[in-house]
C-alpha atoms as a printed R data frame, in Angstrom:
    type eleno elety resid chain resno      x       y       z
1   ATOM     1    CA   MET     A     1 25.737  82.433 -26.246
2   ATOM     2    CA   VAL     A     2 25.384  83.164 -22.554
3   ATOM     3    CA   ILE     A     3 22.103  81.275 -22.435
4   ATOM     4    CA   ALA     A     4 23.597  78.289 -24.294
5   ATOM     5    CA   ALA     A     5 26.566  78.258 -21.948
6   ATOM     6    CA   GLY     A     6 24.172  78.296 -18.992
7   ATOM     7    CA   ARG     A     7 22.314  75.291 -20.343
8   ATOM     8    CA   ASN     A     8 25.521  73.370 -20.902
9   ATOM     9    CA   GLY     A     9 26.571  74.212 -17.385
10  ATOM    10    CA   SER     A    10 23.252  72.945 -16.056
11  ATOM    11    CA   ASP     A    11 23.635  69.699 -17.997
12  ATOM    12    CA   VAL     A    12 27.093  69.178 -16.542
13  ATOM    13    CA   CYS     A    13 25.787  69.847 -13.046
14  ATOM    14    CA   CYS     A    14 22.933  67.387 -13.574
15  ATOM    15    CA   HIS     A    15 25.331  64.687 -14.756
16  ATOM    16    CA   GLN     A    16 27.558  65.317 -11.759
17  ATOM    17    CA   LEU     A    17 24.614  65.107  -9.361
18  ATOM    18    CA   VAL     A    18 23.394  61.868 -10.948
19  ATOM    19    CA   GLY     A    19 26.898  60.424 -10.773
20  ATOM    20    CA   ARG     A    20 27.233  61.343  -7.124
21  ATOM    21    CA   ALA     A    21 23.819  59.857  -6.372
22  ATOM    22    CA   LEU     A    22 24.841  56.572  -7.997
23  ATOM    23    CA   ILE     A    23 28.062  56.482  -6.009
24  ATOM    24    CA   VAL     A    24 26.164  57.103  -2.777
25  ATOM    25    CA   ALA     A    25 23.662  54.365  -3.653
26  ATOM    26    CA   LEU     A    26 26.464  51.892  -4.357
27  ATOM    27    CA   LEU     A    27 28.151  52.754  -1.083
28  ATOM    28    CA   VAL     A    28 24.888  52.193   0.777
29  ATOM    29    CA   LEU     A    29 24.423  48.814  -0.907
30  ATOM    30    CA   CYS     A    30 27.988  47.812  -0.109
31  ATOM    31    CA   ASP     A    31 27.564  48.917   3.484
32  ATOM    32    CA   SER     A    32 24.384  46.829   3.738
33  ATOM    33    CA   SER     A    33 26.133  43.807   2.233
34  ATOM    34    CA   TRP     A    34 29.111  44.179   4.534
35  ATOM    35    CA   ALA     A    35 26.782  44.653   7.498
36  ATOM    36    CA   GLY     A    36 24.938  41.455   6.580
37  ATOM    37    CA   ALA     A    37 28.214  39.566   6.276
38  ATOM    38    CA   ASP     A    38 29.312  40.907   9.661
39  ATOM    39    CA   GLU     A    39 26.023  39.805  11.260
40  ATOM    40    CA   THR     A    40 26.419  36.306   9.823
41  ATOM    41    CA   ALA     A    41 30.029  36.045  10.989
42  ATOM    42    CA   ASP     A    42 29.058  37.259  14.464
43  ATOM    43    CA   ALA     A    43 26.214  34.736  14.680
44  ATOM    44    CA   VAL     A    44 28.445  31.843  13.593
45  ATOM    45    CA   ALA     A    45 31.120  32.860  16.104
46  ATOM    46    CA   ALA     A    46 28.551  33.132  18.912
47  ATOM    47    CA   ILE     A    47 27.074  29.704  18.135
48  ATOM    48    CA   ARG     A    48 30.495  28.063  18.113
49  ATOM    49    CA   LYS     A    49 31.454  29.804  21.353
50  ATOM    50    CA   ILE     A    50 28.573  28.132  23.204
51  ATOM    51    CA   GLY     A    51 29.426  24.707  21.802
52  ATOM    52    CA   GLY     A    52 27.349  24.556  18.623
53  ATOM    53    CA   THR     A    53 28.567  23.553  15.196
54  ATOM    54    CA   VAL     A    54 27.700  25.425  12.017
55  ATOM    55    CA   ARG     A    55 28.229  24.185   8.484
56  ATOM    56    CA   PRO     A    56 27.121  25.603   5.148
57  ATOM    57    CA   VAL     A    57 24.538  23.740   3.083
58  ATOM    58    CA   GLY     A    58 24.719  25.493  -0.261
59  ATOM    59    CA   LYS     A    59 23.698  29.064   0.542
60  ATOM    60    CA   ASP     A    60 22.010  27.987   3.781
61  ATOM    61    CA   TRP     A    61 23.116  26.681   7.193
62  ATOM    62    CA   ALA     A    62 22.912  23.588   9.386
63  ATOM    63    CA   VAL     A    63 23.292  24.191  13.142
64  ATOM    64    CA   ASP     A    64 23.882  21.467  15.738
65  ATOM    65    CA   PHE     A    65 24.054  21.734  19.538
66  ATOM    66    CA   HIS     A    66 23.348  18.139  20.597
67  ATOM    67    CA   LEU     A    67 26.970  17.028  21.110
68  ATOM    68    CA   ARG     A    68 28.902  19.845  22.776
69  ATOM    69    CA   GLY     A    69 26.256  22.541  23.144
70  ATOM    70    CA   ARG     A    70 23.908  20.927  25.649
71  ATOM    71    CA   ARG     A    71 24.086  23.938  27.965
72  ATOM    72    CA   LEU     A    72 22.195  25.955  25.350
73  ATOM    73    CA   THR     A    73 19.457  28.101  26.928
74  ATOM    74    CA   ASN     A    74 16.470  29.984  25.553
75  ATOM    75    CA   LYS     A    75 18.186  33.361  25.333
76  ATOM    76    CA   GLU     A    76 21.086  31.924  23.325
77  ATOM    77    CA   LEU     A    77 18.756  30.831  20.519
78  ATOM    78    CA   VAL     A    78 18.818  34.461  19.422
79  ATOM    79    CA   HIS     A    79 22.139  33.679  17.705
80  ATOM    80    CA   VAL     A    80 20.449  31.026  15.564
81  ATOM    81    CA   ALA     A    81 17.689  33.478  14.657
82  ATOM    82    CA   ALA     A    82 20.357  35.986  13.552
83  ATOM    83    CA   LEU     A    83 21.735  33.432  11.089
84  ATOM    84    CA   LYS     A    84 18.343  33.403   9.308
85  ATOM    85    CA   ASN     A    85 18.898  30.924   6.432
86  ATOM    86    CA   VAL     A    86 18.927  27.857   8.680
87  ATOM    87    CA   VAL     A    87 17.526  24.672   7.101
88  ATOM    88    CA   TRP     A    88 18.640  22.123   9.733
89  ATOM    89    CA   LEU     A    89 18.655  22.638  13.509
90  ATOM    90    CA   ASN     A    90 19.413  20.163  16.290
91  ATOM    91    CA   VAL     A    91 18.855  21.397  19.854
92  ATOM    92    CA   SER     A    92 18.077  17.981  21.344
93  ATOM    93    CA   ARG     A    93 19.028  17.349  24.975
94  ATOM    94    CA   THR     A    94 19.679  21.045  25.591
95  ATOM    95    CA   LYS     A    95 18.124  23.269  28.271
96  ATOM    96    CA   ILE     A    96 15.668  25.052  25.995
97  ATOM    97    CA   THR     A    97 11.958  25.274  26.844
98  ATOM    98    CA   SER     A    98  8.804  26.307  25.005
99  ATOM    99    CA   ASN     A    99  9.569  29.997  25.477
100 ATOM   100    CA   GLY     A   100 12.849  29.685  23.608
101 ATOM   101    CA   LEU     A   101 11.155  28.474  20.436
102 ATOM   102    CA   ALA     A   102  9.803  31.975  19.870
103 ATOM   103    CA   HIS     A   103 13.239  32.733  18.397
104 ATOM   104    CA   LEU     A   104 12.582  30.259  15.584
105 ATOM   105    CA   LYS     A   105  9.525  32.015  14.158
106 ATOM   106    CA   GLY     A   106 11.543  33.873  11.521
107 ATOM   107    CA   LEU     A   107 13.399  30.801  10.230
108 ATOM   108    CA   ASP     A   108 11.220  30.408   7.141
109 ATOM   109    CA   LYS     A   109 13.589  27.945   5.441
110 ATOM   110    CA   LEU     A   110 13.823  25.516   8.358
111 ATOM   111    CA   ARG     A   111 13.075  21.962   7.202
112 ATOM   112    CA   TRP     A   112 14.599  19.690   9.864
113 ATOM   113    CA   LEU     A   113 14.173  20.298  13.583
114 ATOM   114    CA   HIS     A   114 15.372  18.102  16.442
115 ATOM   115    CA   LEU     A   115 13.743  18.924  19.806
116 ATOM   116    CA   GLU     A   116 13.996  15.509  21.444
117 ATOM   117    CA   MET     A   117 14.680  15.213  25.182
118 ATOM   118    CA   THR     A   118 14.002  18.896  25.901
119 ATOM   119    CA   LYS     A   119 11.435  20.582  28.162
120 ATOM   120    CA   VAL     A   120  9.411  21.795  25.202
121 ATOM   121    CA   GLY     A   121  5.642  21.486  25.679
122 ATOM   122    CA   ASP     A   122  2.396  22.404  23.938
123 ATOM   123    CA   LYS     A   123  3.035  26.140  24.180
124 ATOM   124    CA   GLY     A   124  6.261  25.862  22.216
125 ATOM   125    CA   ILE     A   125  4.661  23.974  19.339
126 ATOM   126    CA   GLU     A   126  2.673  27.109  18.481
127 ATOM   127    CA   HIS     A   127  5.934  28.628  17.230
128 ATOM   128    CA   VAL     A   128  6.954  25.445  15.412
129 ATOM   129    CA   ALA     A   129  3.598  25.092  13.650
130 ATOM   130    CA   GLY     A   130  4.236  28.363  11.847
131 ATOM   131    CA   LEU     A   131  7.289  26.957  10.035
132 ATOM   132    CA   ASP     A   132  5.703  26.335   6.642
133 ATOM   133    CA   ASN     A   133  8.628  24.387   5.124
134 ATOM   134    CA   LEU     A   134  9.152  21.978   8.019
135 ATOM   135    CA   GLU     A   135  9.610  18.381   6.789
136 ATOM   136    CA   TYR     A   136 11.096  16.600   9.818
137 ATOM   137    CA   LEU     A   137 10.257  17.100  13.498
138 ATOM   138    CA   ASN     A   138 11.526  15.002  16.400
139 ATOM   139    CA   LEU     A   139  9.615  15.459  19.673
140 ATOM   140    CA   PHE     A   140 10.769  12.258  21.393
141 ATOM   141    CA   GLY     A   141 10.795  12.593  25.170
142 ATOM   142    CA   THR     A   142  9.135  16.034  25.295
143 ATOM   143    CA   LYS     A   143  6.133  17.216  27.332
144 ATOM   144    CA   ILE     A   144  3.657  17.578  24.474
145 ATOM   145    CA   THR     A   145  0.026  16.409  24.509
146 ATOM   146    CA   ASP     A   146 -2.781  16.195  21.951
147 ATOM   147    CA   LYS     A   147 -3.046  19.998  22.110
148 ATOM   148    CA   ALA     A   148  0.301  20.209  20.317
149 ATOM   149    CA   LEU     A   149 -0.859  17.775  17.640
150 ATOM   150    CA   GLU     A   150 -3.822  20.032  16.841
151 ATOM   151    CA   LYS     A   151 -1.378  22.837  16.069
152 ATOM   152    CA   LEU     A   152  0.823  20.619  13.906
153 ATOM   153    CA   THR     A   153 -2.013  20.111  11.412
154 ATOM   154    CA   ARG     A   154 -0.772  23.393   9.894
155 ATOM   155    CA   CYS     A   155  2.536  21.772   8.876
156 ATOM   156    CA   LYS     A   156  1.388  20.575   5.461
157 ATOM   157    CA   LYS     A   157  4.903  19.673   4.236
158 ATOM   158    CA   LEU     A   158  5.752  17.522   7.261
159 ATOM   159    CA   LYS     A   159  7.069  14.112   6.178
160 ATOM   160    CA   ARG     A   160  8.285  12.592   9.461
161 ATOM   161    CA   LEU     A   161  7.176  13.164  13.035
162 ATOM   162    CA   TYR     A   162  8.600  11.366  16.075
163 ATOM   163    CA   LEU     A   163  6.362  11.182  19.169
164 ATOM   164    CA   TRP     A   164  7.871   8.408  21.275
165 ATOM   165    CA   GLN     A   165  7.633   8.910  25.055
166 ATOM   166    CA   THR     A   166  5.317  11.926  24.899
167 ATOM   167    CA   ASP     A   167  1.862  12.402  26.441
168 ATOM   168    CA   VAL     A   168 -0.093  12.149  23.190
169 ATOM   169    CA   THR     A   169 -2.970   9.673  22.888
170 ATOM   170    CA   ASP     A   170 -4.004   7.204  20.204
171 ATOM   171    CA   ASP     A   171 -7.006   9.381  19.347
172 ATOM   172    CA   GLY     A   172 -4.863  12.493  19.031
173 ATOM   173    CA   VAL     A   173 -2.413  10.762  16.715
174 ATOM   174    CA   ALA     A   174 -5.265   9.347  14.629
175 ATOM   175    CA   ARG     A   175 -6.732  12.821  14.130
176 ATOM   176    CA   LEU     A   176 -3.351  14.207  13.110
177 ATOM   177    CA   GLN     A   177 -2.734  11.321  10.732
178 ATOM   178    CA   LYS     A   178 -6.084  11.993   9.084
179 ATOM   179    CA   ALA     A   179 -5.174  15.662   8.618
180 ATOM   180    CA   LEU     A   180 -1.644  14.870   7.397
181 ATOM   181    CA   ALA     A   181 -2.180  11.649   5.474
182 ATOM   182    CA   LYS     A   182  1.291  11.631   3.881
183 ATOM   183    CA   THR     A   183  3.168  12.202   7.138
184 ATOM   184    CA   ARG     A   184  4.965   9.238   8.693
185 ATOM   185    CA   ILE     A   185  4.234   9.391  12.435
186 ATOM   186    CA   VAL     A   186  6.546   7.293  14.601
187 ATOM   187    CA   ARG     A   187  5.501   6.585  18.197
188 ATOM   188    CA   GLY     A   188  8.145   3.980  19.040
189 ATOM   189    CA   VAL     A   189  7.683   0.932  21.231
190 ATOM   190    CA   ASP     A   190  5.544   1.046  24.377
191 ATOM   191    CA   LEU     A   191  7.829  -0.849  26.775
192 ATOM   192    CA   SER     A   192  5.048  -1.239  29.346
193 ATOM   193    CA   LYS     A   193  3.137  -3.475  26.950
194 ATOM   194    CA   LEU     A   194  6.022  -5.794  26.106
195 ATOM   195    CA   ALA     A   195  6.478  -9.214  27.681
196 ATOM   196    CA   SER     A   196  9.649  -9.978  29.613
197 ATOM   197    CA   SER     A   197 11.145 -11.464  26.478
198 ATOM   198    CA   PHE     A   198 10.826  -9.677  23.183
199 ATOM   199    CA   SER     A   199  8.278 -11.113  20.798
200 ATOM   200    CA   SER     A   200  9.216 -12.285  17.342
201 ATOM   201    CA   GLU     A   201  7.376  -9.253  15.995
202 ATOM   202    CA   VAL     A   202  9.728  -6.880  17.801
203 ATOM   203    CA   GLU     A   203 12.767  -8.862  16.672
204 ATOM   204    CA   LYS     A   204 11.848  -8.699  13.004
205 ATOM   205    CA   PRO     A   205 14.546  -6.980  10.952
206 ATOM   206    CA   LYS     A   206 13.895  -3.525   9.627
207 ATOM   207    CA   LYS     A   207 12.193  -3.154   6.298
208 ATOM   208    CA   ARG     A   208 14.676  -1.388   4.073
209 ATOM   209    CA   VAL     A   209 14.360   0.286   0.694
210 ATOM   210    CA   ALA     A   210 16.849  -0.945  -1.901
211 ATOM   211    CA   LEU     A   211 19.138   1.863  -3.041
212 ATOM   212    CA   LYS     A   212 20.003   2.055  -6.721
213 ATOM   213    CA   TRP     A   213 23.606   1.218  -7.594
214 ATOM   214    CA   VAL     A   214 25.020   3.547 -10.261
215 ATOM   215    CA   GLY     A   215 28.258   2.289 -11.772
216 ATOM   216    CA   VAL     A   216 30.947   4.841 -12.653
217 ATOM   217    CA   THR     A   217 34.577   4.870 -13.751
218 ATOM   218    CA   SER     A   218 35.599   8.324 -12.479
219 ATOM   219    CA   ARG     A   219 34.891  10.746  -9.636
220 ATOM   220    CA   GLY     A   220 33.386  13.205 -12.117
221 ATOM   221    CA   GLU     A   221 30.528  10.823 -12.899
222 ATOM   222    CA   ALA     A   222 29.369  10.789  -9.266
223 ATOM   223    CA   PRO     A   223 27.455  13.643  -7.572
224 ATOM   224    CA   ALA     A   224 29.573  16.719  -6.917
225 ATOM   225    CA   LYS     A   225 28.407  16.951  -3.295
226 ATOM   226    CA   SER     A   226 25.847  15.711  -0.784
227 ATOM   227    CA   GLU     A   227 22.729  17.631   0.153
228 ATOM   228    CA   ALA     A   228 21.241  17.788   3.661
229 ATOM   229    CA   GLY     A   229 18.251  15.619   4.448
230 ATOM   230    CA   ILE     A   230 16.454  13.489   7.026
231 ATOM   231    CA   ASN     A   231 18.345  11.166   9.355
232 ATOM   232    CA   CYS     A   232 18.258   7.504   8.298
233 ATOM   233    CA   GLU     A   233 20.281   4.287   8.353
234 ATOM   234    CA   ILE     A   234 21.941   2.404   5.488
235 ATOM   235    CA   LEU     A   235 22.938  -1.255   5.477
236 ATOM   236    CA   PHE     A   236 25.870  -1.533   3.062
237 ATOM   237    CA   GLU     A   237 26.606  -4.998   1.677
238 ATOM   238    CA   ASN     A   238 29.550  -5.995  -0.516
239 ATOM   239    CA   ARG     A   239 28.518  -8.811  -2.863
240 ATOM   240    CA   SER     A   240 31.531  -8.391  -5.118
241 ATOM   241    CA   LYS     A   241 34.550 -10.711  -4.976
242 ATOM   242    CA   LYS     A   242 36.988  -7.979  -3.951
243 ATOM   243    CA   PRO     A   243 37.226  -5.530  -1.045
244 ATOM   244    CA   VAL     A   244 35.687  -2.098  -1.549
245 ATOM   245    CA   LYS     A   245 35.972   1.250   0.224
246 ATOM   246    CA   LEU     A   246 33.100   3.510   1.296
247 ATOM   247    CA   PHE     A   247 33.507   7.263   0.977
248 ATOM   248    CA   TRP     A   248 30.951   9.872   1.989
249 ATOM   249    CA   ILE     A   249 30.773  12.743  -0.524
250 ATOM   250    CA   GLY     A   250 30.816  15.846   1.651
251 ATOM   251    CA   TYR     A   251 28.749  19.000   1.662
252 ATOM   252    CA   GLY     A   252 30.115  22.241   0.218
253 ATOM   253    CA   ASN     A   253 33.114  21.335  -1.945
254 ATOM   254    CA   GLY     A   254 32.248  17.629  -2.040
255 ATOM   255    CA   ALA     A   255 35.417  16.415  -0.341
256 ATOM   256    CA   LEU     A   256 35.570  12.643   0.109
257 ATOM   257    CA   LYS     A   257 35.632  11.225   3.642
258 ATOM   258    CA   PHE     A   258 36.682   7.598   4.096
259 ATOM   259    CA   TYR     A   259 34.389   5.571   6.351
260 ATOM   260    CA   ALA     A   260 35.055   1.876   5.920
261 ATOM   261    CA   ARG     A   261 36.630  -0.962   3.967
262 ATOM   262    CA   LEU     A   262 34.285  -3.865   3.275
263 ATOM   263    CA   ALA     A   263 35.657  -7.318   2.598
264 ATOM   264    CA   PRO     A   264 33.765  -9.570   0.152
265 ATOM   265    CA   GLY     A   265 30.469 -10.559   1.747
266 ATOM   266    CA   ALA     A   266 30.807  -8.003   4.563
267 ATOM   267    CA   THR     A   267 28.048  -5.640   5.716
268 ATOM   268    CA   ARG     A   268 28.036  -2.342   7.594
269 ATOM   269    CA   LYS     A   269 25.265  -0.302   9.203
270 ATOM   270    CA   GLN     A   270 25.859   3.386   8.617
271 ATOM   271    CA   ASN     A   271 24.053   6.464   9.895
272 ATOM   272    CA   SER     A   272 23.408   8.965   7.109
273 ATOM   273    CA   TYR     A   273 20.929  11.523   5.790
274 ATOM   274    CA   SER     A   274 18.613  11.487   2.807
275 ATOM   275    CA   LYS     A   275 20.062  13.251  -0.239
276 ATOM   276    CA   ASN     A   276 23.566  12.219   0.864
277 ATOM   277    CA   ALA     A   277 25.815  10.544  -1.705
278 ATOM   278    CA   TRP     A   278 28.198   7.629  -1.021
279 ATOM   279    CA   LEU     A   279 31.021   6.689  -3.387
280 ATOM   280    CA   VAL     A   280 32.359   3.136  -3.587
281 ATOM   281    CA   THR     A   281 35.920   2.502  -4.802
282 ATOM   282    CA   ASP     A   282 38.339  -0.398  -5.041
283 ATOM   283    CA   ASP     A   283 41.432  -0.674  -2.849
284 ATOM   284    CA   ASP     A   284 43.308   1.638  -5.224
285 ATOM   285    CA   ASP     A   285 40.629   4.345  -4.824
286 ATOM   286    CA   GLN     A   286 39.345   3.785  -8.355
287 ATOM   287    CA   PRO     A   287 35.614   4.716  -8.359
288 ATOM   288    CA   LEU     A   288 33.254   1.814  -9.000
289 ATOM   289    CA   GLY     A   289 29.844   3.339  -8.323
290 ATOM   290    CA   PHE     A   290 27.714   5.391  -5.957
291 ATOM   291    CA   PHE     A   291 24.454   5.427  -3.998
292 ATOM   292    CA   LEU     A   292 22.036   8.318  -3.417
293 ATOM   293    CA   VAL     A   293 20.310   8.011  -0.041
294 ATOM   294    CA   THR     A   294 16.516   8.160   0.285
295 ATOM   295    CA   GLU     A   295 14.434   9.194   3.306
296 ATOM   296    CA   ASP     A   296 13.797   5.610   4.418
297 ATOM   297    CA   ASP     A   297 16.191   3.161   6.042
298 ATOM   298    CA   SER     A   298 17.817   1.400   3.132
299 ATOM   299    CA   HIS     A   299 19.923  -1.484   1.806
300 ATOM   300    CA   ALA     A   300 22.856  -0.556  -0.448
301 ATOM   301    CA   VAL     A   301 24.291  -3.555  -2.299
302 ATOM   302    CA   VAL     A   302 27.592  -3.407  -4.155
303 ATOM   303    CA   PRO     A   303 26.806  -5.901  -6.930
304 ATOM   304    CA   GLY     A   304 28.783  -9.045  -7.664
305 ATOM   305    CA   ALA     A   305 29.600  -7.787 -11.144
306 ATOM   306    CA   SER     A   306 31.867  -5.087  -9.707
307 ATOM   307    CA   PRO     A   307 35.500  -5.737 -10.626
């Protein structure tokens, strides 16, 4: 009996120890989760304090300094690195240099990066070239040369690259284009080669992709929200016989933001991003249809059959 009692006592002790171990493990996990949440909140607060904007994109983040955060310096990029799940970053026209881009090395999800009009040079592109998911890179007005282009051959997912007013050469661009055949490389217009009056070639209107019109009768039939994408331009055209309203379907909760009212026959050029969704309604806010934006500049026609 004594032995049996001892065994039962041991079993109870074992169960108690296991229970305590589970409680400790849960507390550790909770502490880690809370710590992660605190780090994210601190990073967001720090970015906003120095003039940046932060918005959620699903479970990830989009960070923008180009409007109010132009005093951003290299050392302050550490706050962006602390945010980790950043998919979209705009540091154009800020004070960052090549050295500051070292902070971006851990941003594995980064897909869109604006570096235009900064003092970034060839050295900084070494850090950028390690971003395996990068799809969009704007280097307009930077100090890069062909040496940077050699490094960018590692960016196999790159879809758009802007090189206007840099020190790259035709040969360097040709080599990069051969390595990244599917990448659209934009070098802009060389003003030094233009005549005093623009040629008819320069004045040609943009080639635009036609966006598909999807007719709907309720908000629930349109996309729930917009996704982040590459910067582009839409030419909206109302070919119906009645005025229509344009609403951008927001990120996150998909809130509608009114942008314009188009009279019959009217057009409007609108800056947007690929994967954005635009809802068209009548004057009474009754949904008529929507457009999903592509990566190319596009033409969105509200058809004449719309009521």
